[in-house]
Coordinates of C-alpha atoms in Angstrom, one line a residue:
Chain A
X957 CA 23.9 -57.4 26.8
X958 CA 22.5 -56.6 23.6
X959 CA 22.9 -53.3 22.3
X960 CA 19.8 -51.9 20.7
X961 CA 20.5 -49.4 18.0
X962 CA 18.8 -46.2 18.7
X963 CA 16.2 -44.6 16.7
X964 CA 17.4 -41.5 15.1
X965 CA 16.0 -39.4 12.2
X966 CA 15.6 -35.7 11.1
X967 CA 12.3 -35.0 10.0
X968 CA 11.4 -32.1 7.9
X969 CA 10.4 -29.0 9.7
X970 CA 7.5 -26.7 8.2
X971 CA 8.3 -23.5 7.3
X972 CA 6.9 -20.2 8.6
X973 CA 7.9 -20.4 12.4
X974 CA 10.9 -18.5 12.4
X975 CA 10.5 -16.4 9.5
X976 CA 7.0 -15.1 8.4
X977 CA 5.7 -15.2 4.9
X978 CA 4.0 -12.0 4.8
X979 CA 4.8 -9.4 2.3
X980 CA 7.4 -6.7 3.1
X981 CA 5.6 -4.1 1.5
X982 CA 2.6 -4.4 3.2
X983 CA 4.5 -3.6 6.5
X984 CA 6.3 -1.1 5.1
X985 CA 3.4 1.0 4.0
X986 CA 1.4 0.8 7.2
X987 CA 4.6 2.0 9.0
X988 CA 5.3 4.8 6.6
X989 CA 1.8 5.9 6.6
X990 CA 1.3 5.5 10.6
X991 CA 4.8 7.3 11.3
X992 CA 4.1 9.9 8.8
X993 CA 0.8 10.8 10.4
X994 CA 2.1 10.6 13.7
X995 CA 5.1 12.8 12.8
X996 CA 3.3 14.9 11.1
X997 CA 0.9 15.9 13.8
X998 CA 3.7 16.0 16.7
X999 CA 6.0 18.0 14.5
X1000 CA 2.9 20.2 13.6
X1001 CA 2.5 21.2 17.0
X1002 CA 5.7 21.7 18.1
X1003 CA 6.5 23.9 15.3
X1004 CA 3.3 26.3 16.1
X1005 CA 4.3 26.7 19.3
X1006 CA 7.7 27.1 18.5
X1007 CA 6.5 29.7 16.0
X1008 CA 4.4 31.6 18.5
X1009 CA 7.1 31.3 21.2
X1010 CA 10.2 32.8 18.5
X1011 CA 7.9 35.9 18.3
X1012 CA 8.5 36.8 21.8
X1013 CA 12.0 36.8 21.4
X1014 CA 13.3 40.5 21.7
X1015 CA 14.0 42.2 18.6
X1016 CA 17.5 43.0 19.8
X1017 CA 18.6 39.5 20.1
X1018 CA 17.2 38.8 16.6
X1019 CA 19.4 41.7 15.3
X1020 CA 22.2 40.2 16.8
X1021 CA 21.6 36.8 15.3
X1022 CA 21.4 39.0 12.0
X1023 CA 24.6 41.0 12.3
X1024 CA 26.3 39.5 9.4
X1025 CA 24.9 41.5 6.9
X1026 CA 27.7 43.9 5.5
X1027 CA 26.9 47.7 6.4
X1028 CA 27.2 49.5 3.2
X1029 CA 29.9 52.3 4.1
X1030 CA 28.6 56.0 4.4
X1031 CA 30.0 58.4 1.9
X1032 CA 30.4 55.5 -0.7
X1033 CA 29.2 57.5 -3.9
X1034 CA 28.9 54.3 -6.0
X1035 CA 25.5 53.6 -7.5
X1036 CA 24.9 50.8 -5.5
X1037 CA 24.8 52.9 -2.4
X1038 CA 22.7 55.7 -3.9
X1039 CA 20.0 52.9 -5.0
X1040 CA 20.4 51.6 -1.6
X1041 CA 19.9 55.0 0.0
X1042 CA 16.9 55.9 -2.4
X1043 CA 15.1 52.5 -1.2
X1044 CA 16.0 53.2 2.3
X1045 CA 14.1 56.2 1.7
X1046 CA 11.0 54.9 0.6
X1047 CA 11.3 52.1 3.5
X1048 CA 11.7 54.8 6.1
X1049 CA 8.5 56.7 5.0
X1050 CA 6.3 53.4 4.6
X1051 CA 7.8 52.3 8.4
X1052 CA 6.6 55.3 10.4
X1053 CA 3.0 54.7 8.8
X1054 CA 3.2 50.7 10.2
X1055 CA 3.9 52.0 13.6
X1056 CA 7.0 49.5 14.3
X1057 CA 7.3 48.7 17.9
X1058 CA 10.0 50.3 19.8
X1059 CA 13.4 49.6 18.8
X1060 CA 12.7 47.7 15.5
X1061 CA 14.1 49.2 12.6
X1062 CA 14.4 48.4 8.6
X1063 CA 17.5 48.2 6.8
X1064 CA 17.0 48.0 3.0
X1065 CA 19.8 46.1 0.9
X1066 CA 20.1 46.4 -2.9
X1067 CA 21.6 43.0 -4.8
X1068 CA 22.4 43.5 -8.4
X1069 CA 20.7 40.6 -9.5
X1070 CA 18.2 39.5 -12.3
X1071 CA 16.1 37.9 -10.0
X1072 CA 12.6 39.0 -9.8
X1073 CA 12.6 38.8 -5.9
X1074 CA 13.0 40.7 -2.6
X1075 CA 12.8 39.0 0.9
X1076 CA 12.7 40.0 4.2
X1077 CA 15.1 38.3 6.7
X1078 CA 16.0 38.3 10.3
X1079 CA 17.1 41.6 12.0
X1080 CA 14.7 43.9 10.1
X1081 CA 16.9 43.1 7.1
X1082 CA 15.2 43.3 3.6
X1083 CA 16.9 42.6 0.0
X1084 CA 15.5 44.2 -3.1
X1085 CA 16.7 42.8 -6.1
X1086 CA 17.7 44.4 -9.4
X1087 CA 15.5 42.2 -11.5
X1088 CA 12.5 43.3 -9.3
X1089 CA 12.9 46.9 -9.8
X1090 CA 13.3 46.6 -13.6
X1091 CA 10.1 44.8 -13.6
X1092 CA 8.0 46.9 -11.8
X1093 CA 6.3 49.8 -13.8
X1094 CA 6.4 52.5 -10.6
X1095 CA 7.6 53.6 -7.4
X1096 CA 4.2 53.0 -5.8
X1097 CA 4.2 49.1 -7.0
X1098 CA 7.8 49.3 -5.7
X1099 CA 6.8 50.7 -2.5
X1100 CA 4.0 48.1 -2.0
X1101 CA 6.7 45.3 -2.1
X1102 CA 8.6 47.2 0.4
X1103 CA 5.6 48.0 2.5
X1104 CA 4.9 44.2 2.1
X1105 CA 8.4 42.9 3.3
X1106 CA 8.1 45.7 6.4
X1107 CA 5.1 44.1 7.5
X1108 CA 6.6 40.6 7.5
X1109 CA 9.5 41.9 9.9
X1110 CA 6.6 43.9 11.8
X1111 CA 4.5 40.8 12.2
X1112 CA 7.7 39.0 13.6
X1113 CA 7.3 36.4 10.5
X1114 CA 11.2 35.6 9.9
X1115 CA 11.8 34.6 13.3
X1116 CA 9.0 32.5 13.6
X1117 CA 9.8 30.9 10.6
X1118 CA 13.5 30.4 11.8
X1119 CA 11.9 29.2 15.2
X1120 CA 9.7 26.7 12.9
X1121 CA 12.7 25.3 11.1
X1122 CA 15.0 24.9 13.7
X1123 CA 12.3 22.8 15.6
X1124 CA 11.4 20.9 12.7
X1125 CA 15.1 20.4 11.9
X1126 CA 15.5 19.1 15.5
X1127 CA 12.9 16.7 15.3
X1128 CA 13.8 15.2 12.3
X1129 CA 17.3 14.7 13.7
X1130 CA 15.8 13.2 16.9
X1131 CA 13.6 10.6 15.3
X1132 CA 15.7 9.7 12.9
X1133 CA 18.9 9.7 14.9
X1134 CA 17.4 7.2 17.0
X1135 CA 16.1 4.9 14.0
X1136 CA 19.5 4.7 13.0
X1137 CA 18.3 5.2 9.3
X1138 CA 20.2 7.2 6.9
X1139 CA 17.8 6.9 4.3
X1140 CA 14.9 8.0 6.6
X1141 CA 17.2 10.5 7.8
X1142 CA 17.6 12.1 4.1
X1143 CA 14.4 11.6 2.7
X1144 CA 12.4 13.0 5.6
X1145 CA 15.1 15.7 6.4
X1146 CA 14.7 17.0 3.0
X1147 CA 10.8 17.2 3.3
X1148 CA 11.0 18.9 6.7
X1149 CA 13.4 21.6 5.3
X1150 CA 11.4 22.3 2.2
X1151 CA 8.2 22.8 4.1
X1152 CA 9.8 25.2 6.9
X1153 CA 11.5 27.8 5.0
X1154 CA 8.6 29.7 3.9
X1155 CA 6.0 32.0 5.2
X1156 CA 2.4 30.6 5.2
X1157 CA -0.3 31.9 3.0
X1158 CA -2.1 33.2 6.1
X1159 CA 1.2 35.3 6.9
X1160 CA 1.2 36.5 3.2
X1161 CA -2.3 37.9 3.7
X1162 CA -1.5 39.6 7.0
X1163 CA 1.5 41.5 5.7
X1164 CA -0.4 42.4 2.6
X1165 CA -3.1 43.9 4.6
X1166 CA -0.8 45.6 6.8
X1167 CA 1.3 46.9 3.7
X1168 CA -1.8 48.6 1.9
X1169 CA -2.6 50.4 5.0
X1170 CA 0.9 51.9 5.0
X1171 CA 0.7 52.5 1.3
X1172 CA -2.5 54.2 1.2
X1173 CA -1.4 56.6 4.1
X1174 CA 1.8 57.5 2.3
X1175 CA 0.8 58.0 -1.5
X1176 CA -2.7 58.5 -0.9
X1177 CA -4.0 55.5 -2.8
X1178 CA -3.3 52.0 -3.4
X1179 CA -2.8 52.1 -7.2
X1180 CA 0.6 50.6 -6.5
X1181 CA -0.6 47.6 -5.2
X1182 CA -2.9 46.9 -8.3
X1183 CA 0.0 47.8 -10.5
X1184 CA 2.2 45.2 -8.6
X1185 CA -0.3 42.2 -8.7
X1186 CA -0.9 42.9 -12.2
X1187 CA 2.5 42.8 -12.9
X1188 CA 3.4 39.5 -11.1
X1189 CA -0.1 37.9 -12.8
X1190 CA 1.7 38.8 -15.9
X1191 CA 5.0 37.4 -15.3
X1192 CA 3.0 34.2 -13.8
X1193 CA 1.6 33.7 -17.2
X1194 CA 4.6 34.3 -19.4
X1195 CA 6.8 32.5 -17.6
X1196 CA 7.0 28.5 -17.3
X1197 CA 8.5 28.7 -13.7
X1198 CA 6.9 31.3 -11.4
X1199 CA 9.3 34.4 -10.3
X1200 CA 10.8 33.6 -7.3
X1201 CA 8.9 35.8 -5.3
X1202 CA 5.6 34.3 -5.9
X1203 CA 6.4 30.5 -5.4
X1204 CA 4.8 30.6 -1.7
X1205 CA 2.6 33.3 -2.3
X1206 CA -1.0 33.0 -3.1
X1207 CA -2.4 33.5 -6.8
X1208 CA -1.8 36.9 -7.1
X1209 CA -5.3 38.1 -8.5
X1210 CA -6.8 36.5 -5.7
X1211 CA -4.7 38.4 -3.3
X1212 CA -5.5 41.8 -5.1
X1213 CA -9.1 40.6 -4.9
X1214 CA -8.7 40.4 -1.0
X1215 CA -6.7 43.6 -0.7
X1216 CA -9.7 45.7 -2.7
X1217 CA -12.5 44.2 -0.3
X1218 CA -10.0 45.1 2.3
X1219 CA -10.0 48.7 0.6
X1220 CA -13.7 48.8 0.2
X1221 CA -14.3 48.0 4.1
X1222 CA -11.9 50.4 5.2
X1223 CA -12.9 53.2 2.4
X1224 CA -9.6 53.4 0.8
X1225 CA -8.9 55.0 -2.5
X1226 CA -7.5 52.1 -4.9
X1227 CA -7.4 54.2 -8.0
X1228 CA -5.0 57.2 -8.4
X1229 CA -1.8 58.4 -10.4
X1230 CA 1.1 56.4 -9.5
X1231 CA 4.6 58.3 -9.4
X1232 CA 7.0 56.9 -12.1
X1233 CA 10.3 55.0 -10.9
X1234 CA 12.9 57.5 -9.5
X1235 CA 15.3 57.4 -12.5
X1236 CA 18.4 56.9 -9.8
X1237 CA 17.0 53.2 -9.2
X1238 CA 17.3 52.4 -13.0
X1239 CA 20.6 53.5 -13.0
X1240 CA 23.0 50.5 -12.0
X1241 CA 26.0 51.3 -14.1
Chain B
X420 CA 6.5 -30.4 25.9
X421 CA 9.7 -30.9 28.6
X422 CA 12.4 -28.5 28.0
X423 CA 15.8 -29.3 29.8
X424 CA 19.4 -28.1 29.2
X425 CA 20.5 -31.5 30.4
X426 CA 21.6 -34.0 27.9
X427 CA 19.6 -36.9 29.6
X428 CA 16.3 -36.7 31.8
X429 CA 16.7 -38.9 34.4
X430 CA 14.4 -41.9 34.8
X431 CA 13.4 -41.4 31.5
X432 CA 14.7 -43.2 28.1
X433 CA 14.8 -41.3 24.8
X434 CA 12.8 -43.3 22.5
X435 CA 13.6 -41.3 19.2
X436 CA 16.1 -38.7 18.4
X437 CA 14.5 -36.0 16.2
X438 CA 17.4 -33.4 15.7
X439 CA 18.0 -29.8 15.6
X440 CA 15.3 -27.7 16.4
X441 CA 15.7 -23.7 16.5
X442 CA 13.4 -20.5 17.2
X443 CA 14.7 -17.0 16.8
X444 CA 13.3 -13.5 16.9
X445 CA 14.5 -9.8 16.5
X446 CA 12.9 -7.4 18.5
X447 CA 13.0 -3.7 19.3
X448 CA 11.5 -1.4 21.7
X449 CA 9.8 1.5 20.5
X450 CA 11.9 5.1 20.4
X451 CA 10.4 6.4 23.6
X452 CA 12.0 3.5 25.8
X453 CA 15.1 3.9 24.0
X454 CA 15.3 7.5 25.2
X455 CA 14.6 6.3 28.8
X456 CA 17.3 3.8 28.6
X457 CA 19.7 6.4 27.4
X458 CA 19.0 8.6 30.4
X459 CA 18.9 5.6 32.9
X460 CA 22.5 4.8 31.4
X461 CA 23.5 8.4 33.0
X462 CA 22.8 6.7 36.8
X463 CA 23.2 3.3 35.9
X464 CA 21.1 0.3 37.4
X465 CA 18.5 -2.1 35.6
X466 CA 16.9 -1.0 32.3
X467 CA 13.5 -2.5 33.0
X468 CA 12.6 -1.9 29.8
X469 CA 15.2 -3.6 28.0
X470 CA 14.9 -6.5 30.5
X471 CA 11.1 -6.6 29.7
X472 CA 12.4 -6.9 25.8
X473 CA 14.9 -9.9 26.4
X474 CA 12.5 -11.5 28.2
X475 CA 9.7 -11.6 26.0
X476 CA 11.9 -12.0 23.2
X477 CA 13.4 -15.0 25.0
X478 CA 9.9 -16.4 25.4
X479 CA 9.0 -16.0 21.8
X480 CA 12.4 -17.4 20.8
X481 CA 11.5 -20.6 22.8
X482 CA 8.1 -20.8 22.0
X483 CA 9.2 -21.0 18.0
X484 CA 11.6 -24.0 19.0
X485 CA 8.8 -25.4 20.6
X486 CA 6.6 -25.2 17.7
X487 CA 9.2 -26.9 15.4
X488 CA 9.5 -29.4 18.1
X489 CA 5.8 -30.3 18.2
X490 CA 5.4 -29.9 14.5
X491 CA 7.9 -33.0 14.0
X492 CA 6.0 -34.9 16.7
X493 CA 8.5 -34.4 19.8
X494 CA 7.6 -34.6 23.4
X495 CA 10.9 -33.1 24.6
X496 CA 13.6 -30.5 23.8
X497 CA 17.0 -31.2 25.5
X498 CA 20.4 -29.6 25.6
X499 CA 18.6 -25.9 25.0
X500 CA 20.9 -23.1 24.4
X501 CA 20.2 -19.3 24.5
X502 CA 22.2 -17.2 22.3
X503 CA 22.1 -13.2 22.1
X504 CA 23.2 -10.6 19.4
X505 CA 22.7 -7.5 18.6
X506 CA 22.0 -7.5 14.7
X507 CA 21.4 -3.6 14.5
X508 CA 22.0 -1.0 17.3
X509 CA 18.4 -0.5 19.3
X510 CA 17.5 -4.2 18.2
X511 CA 18.4 -7.5 19.5
X512 CA 18.1 -10.9 18.4
X513 CA 17.4 -13.9 20.6
X514 CA 18.3 -17.3 19.4
X515 CA 17.2 -20.6 21.1
X516 CA 18.0 -24.2 20.0
X517 CA 18.3 -27.7 21.5
X518 CA 17.7 -31.3 20.2
X519 CA 14.1 -32.8 19.7
X520 CA 13.7 -35.9 21.4
X521 CA 10.6 -38.5 21.9
X522 CA 10.8 -39.8 25.8
X523 CA 9.3 -42.7 26.7
X524 CA 5.9 -42.4 28.7
Chain C
X489 CA 13.5 18.8 -15.0
X490 CA 14.2 21.7 -12.6
X491 CA 12.1 20.1 -9.5
X492 CA 13.9 16.7 -10.3
X493 CA 17.5 18.5 -9.1
X494 CA 15.4 20.0 -6.5
X495 CA 14.2 16.8 -5.2
X496 CA 17.5 15.0 -6.1
X497 CA 18.2 13.7 -2.5
X498 CA 14.5 11.8 -2.2
X499 CA 14.5 11.1 -5.8
X500 CA 18.3 9.1 -5.1
X501 CA 17.0 7.6 -1.7
X502 CA 13.8 6.6 -3.7
X503 CA 15.8 4.8 -6.2
X504 CA 17.8 3.0 -3.8
X505 CA 14.8 1.7 -2.0
X506 CA 13.2 0.3 -5.2
X507 CA 16.6 -1.2 -6.1
X508 CA 17.1 -2.7 -2.9
X509 CA 13.5 -4.0 -2.9
X510 CA 13.8 -5.5 -6.2
X511 CA 17.0 -7.1 -5.9
X512 CA 16.9 -7.8 -2.2
X513 CA 13.6 -9.7 -2.9
X514 CA 14.9 -11.5 -5.7
X515 CA 18.1 -12.6 -3.8
X516 CA 15.9 -13.6 -0.8
X517 CA 14.1 -16.1 -3.1
X518 CA 17.0 -17.6 -4.8
X519 CA 18.5 -18.3 -1.4
X520 CA 15.3 -20.0 0.0
X521 CA 14.8 -21.9 -3.0
X522 CA 18.5 -23.4 -2.7
X523 CA 17.9 -23.7 1.1
X524 CA 15.1 -25.8 0.3
X525 CA 16.7 -27.7 -2.2
X526 CA 20.0 -28.9 -0.4
X527 CA 18.0 -29.4 3.0
X528 CA 15.9 -32.0 1.1
X529 CA 19.3 -33.5 -0.4
X530 CA 21.6 -33.6 2.7
X531 CA 18.6 -34.8 4.8
X532 CA 20.1 -38.2 5.5
X533 CA 22.9 -36.6 7.7
X534 CA 21.6 -36.3 11.0
X535 CA 22.2 -32.9 13.2
X536 CA 21.9 -32.9 17.2
X537 CA 22.8 -30.7 19.4
X538 CA 23.4 -33.2 22.4
X539 CA 26.8 -33.4 23.7
X540 CA 27.2 -37.1 23.7
X541 CA 26.1 -39.9 21.1
X542 CA 23.0 -41.5 21.6
X543 CA 23.2 -44.4 23.3
X544 CA 23.7 -47.4 21.7
X545 CA 25.3 -46.2 19.0
X546 CA 28.8 -47.4 17.9
X547 CA 31.0 -44.6 16.5
X548 CA 34.0 -45.3 14.4
X549 CA 35.2 -41.9 13.6
X550 CA 34.9 -38.2 14.8
X551 CA 35.9 -35.1 13.4
X552 CA 35.2 -31.2 14.1
X553 CA 33.3 -29.7 11.3
X554 CA 32.4 -26.1 10.7
X555 CA 30.1 -23.8 8.5
X556 CA 29.8 -20.1 8.0
X557 CA 28.4 -17.4 6.3
X558 CA 28.1 -13.6 6.2
X559 CA 24.8 -12.3 5.0
X560 CA 23.6 -8.6 4.6
X561 CA 20.5 -6.9 4.7
X562 CA 19.2 -5.0 1.6
X563 CA 18.6 -0.9 1.5
X564 CA 14.8 -1.4 1.8
X565 CA 14.8 -3.9 4.5
X566 CA 17.2 -1.5 6.3
X567 CA 14.7 1.1 5.8
X568 CA 11.7 -0.9 7.2
X569 CA 13.9 -1.9 10.3
X570 CA 14.6 1.9 10.8
X571 CA 11.0 2.6 10.5
X572 CA 9.9 -0.4 13.1
X573 CA 12.4 0.6 15.6
X574 CA 10.4 3.8 16.0
X575 CA 7.6 1.8 17.3
X576 CA 8.9 -1.3 18.3
X577 CA 8.2 -4.7 18.3
X578 CA 8.9 -7.5 15.7
X579 CA 11.6 -6.7 13.0
X580 CA 10.3 -9.0 10.5
X581 CA 13.1 -8.1 7.7
X582 CA 15.8 -9.4 10.2
X583 CA 14.2 -12.2 11.2
X584 CA 14.3 -13.6 7.6
X585 CA 18.0 -12.7 7.6
X586 CA 19.2 -14.5 10.6
X587 CA 16.8 -17.5 9.5
X588 CA 18.7 -17.5 6.2
X589 CA 22.0 -17.1 7.4
X590 CA 21.8 -20.0 10.2
X591 CA 20.3 -22.4 7.7
X592 CA 23.2 -21.6 5.2
X593 CA 25.7 -22.0 7.8
X594 CA 24.4 -25.1 9.2
X595 CA 23.9 -26.5 5.3
X596 CA 27.6 -25.8 5.0
X597 CA 28.6 -27.4 8.3
X598 CA 26.7 -30.1 6.7
X599 CA 28.3 -30.4 3.2
X600 CA 31.8 -30.3 5.1
X601 CA 30.6 -33.3 7.2
X602 CA 29.5 -34.7 4.1
X603 CA 33.1 -34.6 2.2
X604 CA 34.0 -37.0 5.0
X605 CA 31.4 -39.2 4.7
X606 CA 29.7 -38.9 8.1
X607 CA 26.4 -40.1 8.9
X608 CA 25.7 -37.8 11.9
X609 CA 26.7 -34.2 13.5
X610 CA 26.4 -34.0 17.3
X611 CA 26.9 -31.3 19.9
X612 CA 26.2 -28.7 17.3
X613 CA 26.8 -25.0 18.3
X614 CA 25.6 -22.4 16.5
X615 CA 26.9 -18.3 16.6
X616 CA 25.6 -15.2 15.4
X617 CA 27.7 -12.0 15.5
X618 CA 27.2 -8.8 13.7
X619 CA 30.2 -7.8 12.2
X620 CA 29.4 -4.1 11.2
X621 CA 27.9 -2.9 14.2
X622 CA 30.1 -0.3 15.2
X623 CA 29.8 2.3 12.5
X624 CA 26.5 3.9 12.4
X625 CA 24.5 4.0 8.9
X626 CA 26.7 1.0 8.0
X627 CA 24.5 -1.8 6.1
X628 CA 23.7 -4.2 8.8
X629 CA 25.3 -8.0 8.2
X630 CA 25.8 -10.9 10.2
X631 CA 28.1 -13.7 10.6
X632 CA 26.7 -17.0 11.3
X633 CA 29.1 -20.1 12.3
X634 CA 28.0 -23.2 13.0
X635 CA 29.8 -26.1 14.4
X636 CA 29.8 -29.7 15.5
X637 CA 31.5 -33.0 15.9
X638 CA 30.6 -35.4 12.6
X639 CA 30.3 -38.9 13.5
X640 CA 30.6 -42.0 11.2
X641 CA 28.6 -44.4 12.5
X642 CA 29.5 -48.5 12.4

C-alpha cells in the first residue's frame, strides 16, 4: 500500500480576532463618564430622600446619637466654664425667639482654639472657638453666629447632612465593593465624602434668615449681622485661605445683601448700636 | 464550517492539517445581575443570569475560533475543547480551541 | 499645596493610574512585538490539537513538552475592568491579557520542542488558571500552561 505523506502546515492567523486593537483610553473615558453621570443621578436622588427622611427622626434619637459630648460640670469655676455659661445665656435668649420645637434644646460648648469657626452638630450641640470670639467686634455679631447655628439645628440640618453622608457612603461602598476595584473605591469614595459633609447653600441662606429674625427680636436691630459679614469679608480678603467657617458658605457680602433685602421686606431695623463684647468672653486665662 | 470534538470525521478524508486555532473572550454581567445572583445563592438553584452569560461567552469564543479557521482557509475544526477560568471575581473567561483542517468534499 | 494634601488619596490613585497606563501599554507593545517575531520564527514547527498523528505520518520519536507563563494585569487595566464590571459586557483589558498569556505559553512550549529538534507538536492542551483569585483587591494575574507531545518526523 502506498503511503501518502499528509499535507501539514500552520498558516499565519490574522491579528485582531481574540484581542481588539481599540485604544484602551477610549473605553476608559466612555465608562468613566457614563458611570459617573449615572452614579451622580442615583446617589443624588438617594441622598435627597435620605436627607428628607432624616429630618423625620425624632430629636430625642438625635440627642442619643450625640451624647458623647462631655458635659461641663456645674460648679466648675474655671474661666472656660464661665465663658461657656455666658455663651449659653446668649443662646438661650435667642432660642426662645426661634420657637424651637418641643423637646429641642441647645447646648453651647466652648473650645480653646485659634480656629475662626463655629459649628452646629447632632443633638443640638454648638461649638464656638476662641479664635472666632476674638475676631468679632461685638456681642451682637457673636449673637448672629450663635443664632445662625441654632437655626441650623432648628431646621435639622446636621441630621440631614448625616443622612446624606451615610447614604452616599453606603452607595459608594456598595457600587465599588461589587466592582472589586480598590482604586475606584478610594478615589470616588473620597470625593463622595468631601461633598457630603457640609450644609448646602440653600440651607445656609435659610439659617441666615431665621437667625436675623431672632437677632432683631432680641437686640432690637440687625447691626450684628452687618458687623459679622463685614468681619468675614475682611478675613476673606486678608487671608490666602478662607476662614474655616466660610468655606462652604456663600460669599459674605452676598449673604449680607440677601439679609438686607429680607429686612427691608419685613420692616426690620438693620442699623443700631451694638453691645460691646462681654469682658468675660475675652478672659480666657 | 464543520465543528466537532472528534478526531476524525466519519466518511470524510482530511486533505490538509492547518494547525491550532483558538478563540477566547472575557465577560462580566452588570452589577445588578451580580446582586440578583448573590440573592439567589441563598436559596440555591440555577443562576439564570450566569448561565446566559457563560452561554453567550461560549458562543463568542467559538465564533472567534471559527473566524481564525476561516482566515486560514479551513472548512472544519476538529477535536474542539472548551475551558473556563475566572480571571477576576465576577468575570469569566471562555476559551475554545481545536485543530483547523481542510476536509475533502 | 494645602489642597494637594487634602486630595492626596485621589492624587495618589491618579498617579498609579498614569504609571499603570504608561508602563502597562509599553510592556504590552513590547510583548506583542516579541510574540509576532517569534511566531514567525517558529512557524516551521507545526502545532495541532489532534490526539493522534495525522494519517500517513511516520514518527521516529515522541516526547512531552510544556511551556507556561504567568502574566499580570496593570493597575490601569484593572481599573477599567472594575468600571466595566458595573456595566457588564466584554472586558477588553482582560482579553488582551489572556491572549498574550496563551500565545506566550504556546511559544515557550514550541521553544522546548525545538530544543528536541522536533518537527511538530500534537495533542496540544492549554490550561488557564488565575493564581491570585482568593484575595480581594489583589492585582489579577493568570497562569497559562500549554503542553503537548513533540514528534520527530521521518
